[in-house]
PDB file of C-alpha atoms and ligand atoms in Angstrom:
ATOM      1  CA  MET A   1      14.855   2.011   1.855  1.00  0.00           C
ATOM      2  CA  ILE A   2      15.688   2.739  -1.775  1.00  0.00           C
ATOM      3  CA  LYS A   3      13.300   0.967  -4.115  1.00  0.00           C
ATOM      4  CA  GLU A   4      12.798   1.816  -7.777  1.00  0.00           C
ATOM      5  CA  SER A   5       9.349   1.908  -9.323  1.00  0.00           C
ATOM      6  CA  VAL A   6       8.253  -0.828 -11.710  1.00  0.00           C
ATOM      7  CA  LEU A   7       5.678   1.433 -13.363  1.00  0.00           C
ATOM      8  CA  ASN A   8       5.986   3.137 -16.732  1.00  0.00           C
ATOM      9  CA  THR A   9       5.500   6.873 -16.267  1.00  0.00           C
ATOM     10  CA  ASN A  10       4.514   7.187 -19.925  1.00  0.00           C
ATOM     11  CA  GLU A  11       1.220   5.732 -18.740  1.00  0.00           C
ATOM     12  CA  ALA A  12       0.584   8.591 -16.324  1.00  0.00           C
ATOM     13  CA  SER A  13      -2.893   9.947 -16.962  1.00  0.00           C
ATOM     14  CA  GLN A  14      -2.138  13.274 -15.326  1.00  0.00           C
ATOM     15  CA  ILE A  15       1.005  15.274 -14.590  1.00  0.00           C
ATOM     16  CA  PHE A  16       0.737  18.322 -12.375  1.00  0.00           C
ATOM     17  CA  HIS A  17       3.518  20.871 -11.965  1.00  0.00           C
ATOM     18  CA  ILE A  18       3.511  22.568  -8.563  1.00  0.00           C
ATOM     19  CA  GLU A  19       5.626  25.685  -8.211  1.00  0.00           C
ATOM     20  CA  ALA A  20       7.475  26.444  -4.984  1.00  0.00           C
ATOM     21  CA  GLY A  21       5.103  28.142  -2.578  1.00  0.00           C
ATOM     22  CA  ASP A  22       1.959  26.898  -4.332  1.00  0.00           C
ATOM     23  CA  TYR A  23      -0.609  24.471  -3.024  1.00  0.00           C
ATOM     24  CA  PHE A  24      -2.185  21.519  -4.795  1.00  0.00           C
ATOM     25  CA  ILE A  25      -5.415  19.717  -3.947  1.00  0.00           C
ATOM     26  CA  ALA A  26      -7.115  16.849  -5.799  1.00  0.00           C
ATOM     27  CA  THR A  27      -8.944  13.570  -5.360  1.00  0.00           C
ATOM     28  CA  ILE A  28      -7.151  10.312  -6.194  1.00  0.00           C
ATOM     29  CA  LYS A  29      -9.163   7.151  -6.685  1.00  0.00           C
ATOM     30  CA  SER A  30      -8.576   3.965  -4.708  1.00  0.00           C
ATOM     31  CA  GLY A  31      -6.162   1.656  -6.516  1.00  0.00           C
ATOM     32  CA  SER A  32      -4.403   4.504  -8.354  1.00  0.00           C
ATOM     33  CA  TYR A  33      -0.683   5.135  -8.084  1.00  0.00           C
ATOM     34  CA  PHE A  34       0.761   8.592  -7.655  1.00  0.00           C
ATOM     35  CA  ARG A  35       4.320   9.831  -7.643  1.00  0.00           C
ATOM     36  CA  ILE A  36       5.792  13.031  -6.213  1.00  0.00           C
ATOM     37  CA  VAL A  37       9.005  14.076  -7.962  1.00  0.00           C
ATOM     38  CA  ASP A  38      11.579  16.373  -6.351  1.00  0.00           C
ATOM     39  CA  LEU A  39      12.581  18.054  -9.614  1.00  0.00           C
ATOM     40  CA  GLU A  40      15.633  20.014  -8.491  1.00  0.00           C
ATOM     41  CA  GLY A  41      16.401  18.322  -5.155  1.00  0.00           C
ATOM     42  CA  ASN A  42      16.201  19.360  -1.507  1.00  0.00           C
ATOM     43  CA  GLN A  43      12.571  20.431  -1.648  1.00  0.00           C
ATOM     44  CA  ALA A  44       9.995  19.736   1.083  1.00  0.00           C
ATOM     45  CA  ALA A  45       6.473  18.749   0.036  1.00  0.00           C
ATOM     46  CA  ASP A  46       4.257  19.244   3.109  1.00  0.00           C
ATOM     47  CA  THR A  47       1.344  16.896   2.506  1.00  0.00           C
ATOM     48  CA  LEU A  48      -1.979  16.053   4.153  1.00  0.00           C
ATOM     49  CA  PHE A  49      -4.285  13.179   3.183  1.00  0.00           C
ATOM     50  CA  TYR A  50      -8.009  12.645   3.792  1.00  0.00           C
ATOM     51  CA  ASN A  51     -10.564   9.948   3.128  1.00  0.00           C
ATOM     52  CA  ALA A  52     -12.348  11.541   0.147  1.00  0.00           C
ATOM     53  CA  ASN A  53     -15.689  10.159   1.293  1.00  0.00           C
ATOM     54  CA  LYS A  54     -15.300  11.187   4.940  1.00  0.00           C
ATOM     55  CA  PRO A  55     -12.836  14.061   5.499  1.00  0.00           C
ATOM     56  CA  SER A  56     -12.896  13.574   9.289  1.00  0.00           C
ATOM     57  CA  GLU A  57     -10.852  10.429   8.631  1.00  0.00           C
ATOM     58  CA  ARG A  58      -7.350  11.642   7.745  1.00  0.00           C
ATOM     59  CA  TYR A  59      -3.680  10.767   7.786  1.00  0.00           C
ATOM     60  CA  SER A  60      -2.393  10.155  11.297  1.00  0.00           C
ATOM     61  CA  ALA A  61       1.312  10.317  12.087  1.00  0.00           C
ATOM     62  CA  THR A  62       0.784   8.695  15.492  1.00  0.00           C
ATOM     63  CA  ASP A  63      -1.128   5.676  14.175  1.00  0.00           C
ATOM     64  CA  THR A  64       1.358   5.249  11.327  1.00  0.00           C
ATOM     65  CA  ILE A  65       4.450   5.430  13.560  1.00  0.00           C
ATOM     66  CA  ARG A  66       2.982   3.171  16.248  1.00  0.00           C
ATOM     67  CA  GLU A  67       1.968   0.429  13.829  1.00  0.00           C
ATOM     68  CA  GLN A  68       5.229   0.370  11.842  1.00  0.00           C
ATOM     69  CA  GLY A  69       7.510   0.949  14.848  1.00  0.00           C
ATOM     70  CA  ASN A  70       9.593   3.466  12.898  1.00  0.00           C
ATOM     71  CA  VAL A  71       9.505   7.262  12.855  1.00  0.00           C
ATOM     72  CA  TYR A  72      10.656   7.558   9.228  1.00  0.00           C
ATOM     73  CA  LEU A  73       8.585   6.828   6.140  1.00  0.00           C
ATOM     74  CA  THR A  74       9.883   4.990   3.080  1.00  0.00           C
ATOM     75  CA  ALA A  75       9.056   2.142   0.675  1.00  0.00           C
ATOM     76  CA  GLY A  76       7.010  -0.445   2.569  1.00  0.00           C
ATOM     77  CA  SER A  77       5.423   2.091   4.925  1.00  0.00           C
ATOM     78  CA  GLU A  78       1.672   1.925   5.369  1.00  0.00           C
ATOM     79  CA  LEU A  79       0.184   5.356   5.924  1.00  0.00           C
ATOM     80  CA  ARG A  80      -2.656   5.034   8.417  1.00  0.00           C
ATOM     81  CA  THR A  81      -5.630   7.150   9.336  1.00  0.00           C
ATOM     82  CA  ASN A  82      -6.838   8.345  12.716  1.00  0.00           C
ATOM     83  CA  GLU A  83      -9.170   5.309  12.580  1.00  0.00           C
ATOM     84  CA  ASN A  84      -6.126   3.058  12.084  1.00  0.00           C
ATOM     85  CA  ASN A  85      -7.059   2.083   8.532  1.00  0.00           C
ATOM     86  CA  VAL A  86      -4.379   1.802   5.839  1.00  0.00           C
ATOM     87  CA  MET A  87      -5.104   4.665   3.423  1.00  0.00           C
ATOM     88  CA  ILE A  88      -1.896   4.667   1.350  1.00  0.00           C
ATOM     89  CA  THR A  89       1.089   2.394   0.829  1.00  0.00           C
ATOM     90  CA  ILE A  90       4.520   3.662  -0.231  1.00  0.00           C
ATOM     91  CA  GLU A  91       5.448   1.439  -3.174  1.00  0.00           C
ATOM     92  CA  ALA A  92       8.730   2.972  -4.337  1.00  0.00           C
ATOM     93  CA  ASP A  93      11.162   5.538  -3.018  1.00  0.00           C
ATOM     94  CA  THR A  94      14.451   6.753  -4.488  1.00  0.00           C
ATOM     95  CA  CYS A  95      15.058   9.306  -1.719  1.00  0.00           C
ATOM     96  CA  GLY A  96      15.083   6.782   1.132  1.00  0.00           C
ATOM     97  CA  ARG A  97      13.444   8.600   3.994  1.00  0.00           C
ATOM     98  CA  HIS A  98      10.654  11.096   4.636  1.00  0.00           C
ATOM     99  CA  ASP A  99       9.697  12.995   7.768  1.00  0.00           C
ATOM    100  CA  THR A 100       6.378  12.979   9.596  1.00  0.00           C
ATOM    101  CA  LEU A 101       7.520  14.446  12.930  1.00  0.00           C
ATOM    102  CA  GLY A 102       8.601  17.978  12.042  1.00  0.00           C
ATOM    103  CA  GLY A 103       5.192  19.420  11.219  1.00  0.00           C
ATOM    104  CA  ALA A 104       4.701  22.267   8.799  1.00  0.00           C
ATOM    105  CA  CYS A 105       6.019  25.794   8.828  1.00  0.00           C
ATOM    106  CA  ALA A 106       3.633  28.479  10.061  1.00  0.00           C
ATOM    107  CA  THR A 107       3.983  32.190  10.619  1.00  0.00           C
ATOM    108  CA  GLU A 108       3.898  31.526  14.367  1.00  0.00           C
ATOM    109  CA  SER A 109       6.723  28.965  14.291  1.00  0.00           C
ATOM    110  CA  ASN A 110       8.747  31.183  11.935  1.00  0.00           C
ATOM    111  CA  THR A 111       8.441  33.946  14.523  1.00  0.00           C
ATOM    112  CA  ILE A 112       9.546  31.711  17.420  1.00  0.00           C
ATOM    113  CA  ARG A 113      12.316  29.898  15.572  1.00  0.00           C
ATOM    114  CA  TYR A 114      13.830  32.685  13.532  1.00  0.00           C
ATOM    115  CA  ASP A 115      12.798  36.274  14.121  1.00  0.00           C
ATOM    116  CA  LEU A 116       9.790  38.479  14.828  1.00  0.00           C
ATOM    117  CA  GLU A 117      10.179  40.090  11.423  1.00  0.00           C
ATOM    118  CA  LYS A 118       9.640  36.644   9.772  1.00  0.00           C
ATOM    119  CA  ARG A 119       6.005  36.721  10.810  1.00  0.00           C
ATOM    120  CA  CYS A 120       4.804  38.045   7.447  1.00  0.00           C
ATOM    121  CA  MET A 121       6.710  35.410   5.435  1.00  0.00           C
ATOM    122  CA  HIS A 122       4.751  32.865   3.410  1.00  0.00           C
ATOM    123  CA  ALA A 123       4.352  29.523   5.229  1.00  0.00           C
ATOM    124  CA  CYS A 124       2.861  26.082   4.501  1.00  0.00           C
ATOM    125  CA  ARG A 125      -0.003  26.494   6.933  1.00  0.00           C
ATOM    126  CA  ASP A 126      -1.127  29.599   5.027  1.00  0.00           C
ATOM    127  CA  SER A 127      -1.023  27.672   1.744  1.00  0.00           C
ATOM    128  CA  TRP A 128      -3.239  24.939   3.219  1.00  0.00           C
ATOM    129  CA  MET A 129      -5.678  27.509   4.605  1.00  0.00           C
ATOM    130  CA  LEU A 130      -5.855  29.194   1.203  1.00  0.00           C
ATOM    131  CA  ALA A 131      -6.410  25.810  -0.471  1.00  0.00           C
ATOM    132  CA  ILE A 132      -9.394  24.887   1.698  1.00  0.00           C
ATOM    133  CA  ALA A 133     -10.851  28.417   1.408  1.00  0.00           C
ATOM    134  CA  GLU A 134     -10.615  28.401  -2.396  1.00  0.00           C
ATOM    135  CA  ASN A 135     -11.867  24.800  -2.747  1.00  0.00           C
ATOM    136  CA  PRO A 136     -14.884  24.444  -0.427  1.00  0.00           C
ATOM    137  CA  GLU A 137     -16.157  21.435  -2.408  1.00  0.00           C
ATOM    138  CA  TYR A 138     -13.730  19.205  -0.482  1.00  0.00           C
ATOM    139  CA  GLY A 139     -15.562  19.925   2.773  1.00  0.00           C
ATOM    140  CA  LEU A 140     -12.366  20.693   4.705  1.00  0.00           C
ATOM    141  CA  SER A 141     -12.138  23.286   7.450  1.00  0.00           C
ATOM    142  CA  LYS A 142      -9.453  24.718   9.696  1.00  0.00           C
ATOM    143  CA  ARG A 143      -9.926  21.892  12.214  1.00  0.00           C
ATOM    144  CA  ASP A 144      -8.925  19.357   9.537  1.00  0.00           C
ATOM    145  CA  ILE A 145      -5.417  20.813   9.212  1.00  0.00           C
ATOM    146  CA  SER A 146      -3.568  18.215  11.257  1.00  0.00           C
ATOM    147  CA  HIS A 147      -0.550  15.872  11.103  1.00  0.00           C
ATOM    148  CA  ASN A 148       1.346  16.015   7.850  1.00  0.00           C
ATOM    149  CA  ILE A 149       4.142  14.310   5.984  1.00  0.00           C
ATOM    150  CA  ASN A 150       7.175  16.245   4.785  1.00  0.00           C
ATOM    151  CA  PHE A 151       8.204  14.326   1.695  1.00  0.00           C
ATOM    152  CA  PHE A 152      11.937  14.621   0.924  1.00  0.00           C
ATOM    153  CA  MET A 153      12.608  16.502   4.175  1.00  0.00           C
ATOM    154  CA  ASN A 154      15.450  15.379   6.409  1.00  0.00           C
ATOM    155  CA  VAL A 155      14.537  15.634  10.097  1.00  0.00           C
ATOM    156  CA  PRO A 156      16.789  13.188  11.930  1.00  0.00           C
ATOM    157  CA  VAL A 157      16.058  12.184  15.510  1.00  0.00           C
ATOM    158  CA  THR A 158      19.172  12.688  17.635  1.00  0.00           C
ATOM    159  CA  GLU A 159      20.485  10.200  20.204  1.00  0.00           C
ATOM    160  CA  GLU A 160      19.212  12.541  22.897  1.00  0.00           C
ATOM    161  CA  GLY A 161      15.717  12.319  21.432  1.00  0.00           C
ATOM    162  CA  GLY A 162      15.709  15.744  19.811  1.00  0.00           C
ATOM    163  CA  LEU A 163      14.784  16.808  16.286  1.00  0.00           C
ATOM    164  CA  THR A 164      16.928  18.792  13.894  1.00  0.00           C
ATOM    165  CA  PHE A 165      16.172  20.222  10.475  1.00  0.00           C
ATOM    166  CA  GLU A 166      19.104  19.155   8.347  1.00  0.00           C
ATOM    167  CA  ASP A 167      20.299  19.637   4.818  1.00  0.00           C
ATOM    168  CA  GLY A 168      18.345  17.320   2.561  1.00  0.00           C
ATOM    169  CA  ILE A 169      19.224  13.788   1.506  1.00  0.00           C
ATOM    170  CA  SER A 170      17.088  14.116  -1.613  1.00  0.00           C
ATOM    171  CA  GLY A 171      18.389  15.151  -5.016  1.00  0.00           C
ATOM    172  CA  ALA A 172      17.167  16.231  -8.428  1.00  0.00           C
ATOM    173  CA  GLY A 173      14.725  13.720  -9.900  1.00  0.00           C
ATOM    174  CA  LYS A 174      14.248  11.639  -6.747  1.00  0.00           C
ATOM    175  CA  TYR A 175      10.706  10.473  -6.200  1.00  0.00           C
ATOM    176  CA  VAL A 176       8.335   8.727  -3.859  1.00  0.00           C
ATOM    177  CA  GLU A 177       5.545   6.635  -5.323  1.00  0.00           C
ATOM    178  CA  MET A 178       2.390   5.596  -3.500  1.00  0.00           C
ATOM    179  CA  LYS A 179      -0.788   3.620  -4.015  1.00  0.00           C
ATOM    180  CA  ALA A 180      -4.124   4.882  -2.754  1.00  0.00           C
ATOM    181  CA  GLN A 181      -5.865   2.181  -0.721  1.00  0.00           C
ATOM    182  CA  MET A 182      -9.075   4.234  -0.475  1.00  0.00           C
ATOM    183  CA  ASP A 183     -10.416   7.273  -2.338  1.00  0.00           C
ATOM    184  CA  ILE A 184      -8.241  10.068  -0.994  1.00  0.00           C
ATOM    185  CA  VAL A 185      -7.871  13.814  -1.114  1.00  0.00           C
ATOM    186  CA  ILE A 186      -4.254  14.937  -1.341  1.00  0.00           C
ATOM    187  CA  LEU A 187      -3.377  18.443  -0.152  1.00  0.00           C
ATOM    188  CA  ILE A 188       0.199  19.573  -0.733  1.00  0.00           C
ATOM    189  CA  SER A 189       1.946  22.770   0.227  1.00  0.00           C
ATOM    190  CA  ASN A 190       5.147  22.951  -1.784  1.00  0.00           C
ATOM    191  CA  CYS A 191       7.086  24.567   1.041  1.00  0.00           C
ATOM    192  CA  PRO A 192       8.158  28.228   0.635  1.00  0.00           C
ATOM    193  CA  GLN A 193      10.427  28.130   3.720  1.00  0.00           C
ATOM    194  CA  LEU A 194      13.581  30.274   3.410  1.00  0.00           C
ATOM    195  CA  ASN A 195      14.908  30.122   6.980  1.00  0.00           C
ATOM    196  CA  ASN A 196      16.062  26.509   7.379  1.00  0.00           C
ATOM    197  CA  PRO A 197      17.893  24.067   5.105  1.00  0.00           C
ATOM    198  CA  CYS A 198      14.839  21.847   4.383  1.00  0.00           C
ATOM    199  CA  ASN A 199      14.634  23.480   0.949  1.00  0.00           C
ATOM    200  CA  GLY A 200      18.316  24.260   0.617  1.00  0.00           C
ATOM    201  CA  TYR A 201      17.191  27.900   1.253  1.00  0.00           C
ATOM    202  CA  ASN A 202      15.902  27.817  -2.306  1.00  0.00           C
ATOM    203  CA  PRO A 203      12.331  26.518  -2.768  1.00  0.00           C
ATOM    204  CA  THR A 204      11.896  24.689  -6.076  1.00  0.00           C
ATOM    205  CA  PRO A 205       9.012  23.060  -7.998  1.00  0.00           C
ATOM    206  CA  ILE A 206       7.765  19.467  -7.779  1.00  0.00           C
ATOM    207  CA  ASN A 207       5.711  17.286 -10.107  1.00  0.00           C
ATOM    208  CA  LEU A 208       2.844  14.991  -9.215  1.00  0.00           C
ATOM    209  CA  LEU A 209       2.118  12.108 -11.594  1.00  0.00           C
ATOM    210  CA  VAL A 210      -1.072  10.085 -11.337  1.00  0.00           C
ATOM    211  CA  LEU A 211      -1.417   6.595 -12.841  1.00  0.00           C
ATOM    212  CA  GLU A 212      -5.084   5.779 -12.559  1.00  0.00           C
ATOM    213  CA  ALA A 213      -6.396   2.383 -11.575  1.00  0.00           C
TER     214      ALA A 213
HETATM  215 ZN1  LIG B   1       6.771  24.803   4.869  1.00  0.00          ZN
END
C-alpha cells in the first residue's frame, strides 16, 4: 500500500549514508521514527531487528506473517517478535511492498544458486557476521542471525506457491518509514548481491534517517 509520510525530514536528528555492501548497526529508541531511503532504486536492504534490552527477542517473519495474514510487508504492517510482541510499525511506504520470505544472500546460497566460483563473493550474511564481530557491545552472536526483512526487494509468490527473485518495483528516492514500538537494535546489510536482479545487478547506497521521539 502506497502511503506518504506526514513527517518533516528536516527534523531528522540523524542521517546515515550506507554504501552498497556495507553494514549498519545502531540502537533506536522506542517512539522514534526511522526511514530507509532507496537512493537510486532497485536496492535490497537486508535488515534484522532486536529488542535492545533483550537481544534474544528479535524480529520474527513467522509471527508477523501469521498475525497479519499477508506475506508482504507495507504501510500498516506490524513487525512482531518471536515472543509475538509488536516491535515496529510501518507508518509510510512509497515502494508498496517488501519481502520477508526470501532470506539473505550467503556464500553457501550463492554457490548453490549460481556457481561454485561465486563462493568467495561478498554476501549479506558475511556483512552481518562482521557487524556483530566488530560491535560486541550489542551482545549479538551467530545464533542471533535469523529471519530478516528485505526492504525494497521484489520476491513475488507464484500461483504454484513458489518464490522468484524479480526485478525491483522500487525506484530512486522511494522510502519506507517505521516507528519503533520498543527500544530496538537495527542491523542492516546493504546487499552486495551481483547474481540476481534484486539490486538491478548494480548495488547502490541507501540512507537511514532517524527522527527521535
Ligand atoms: Zn544480500
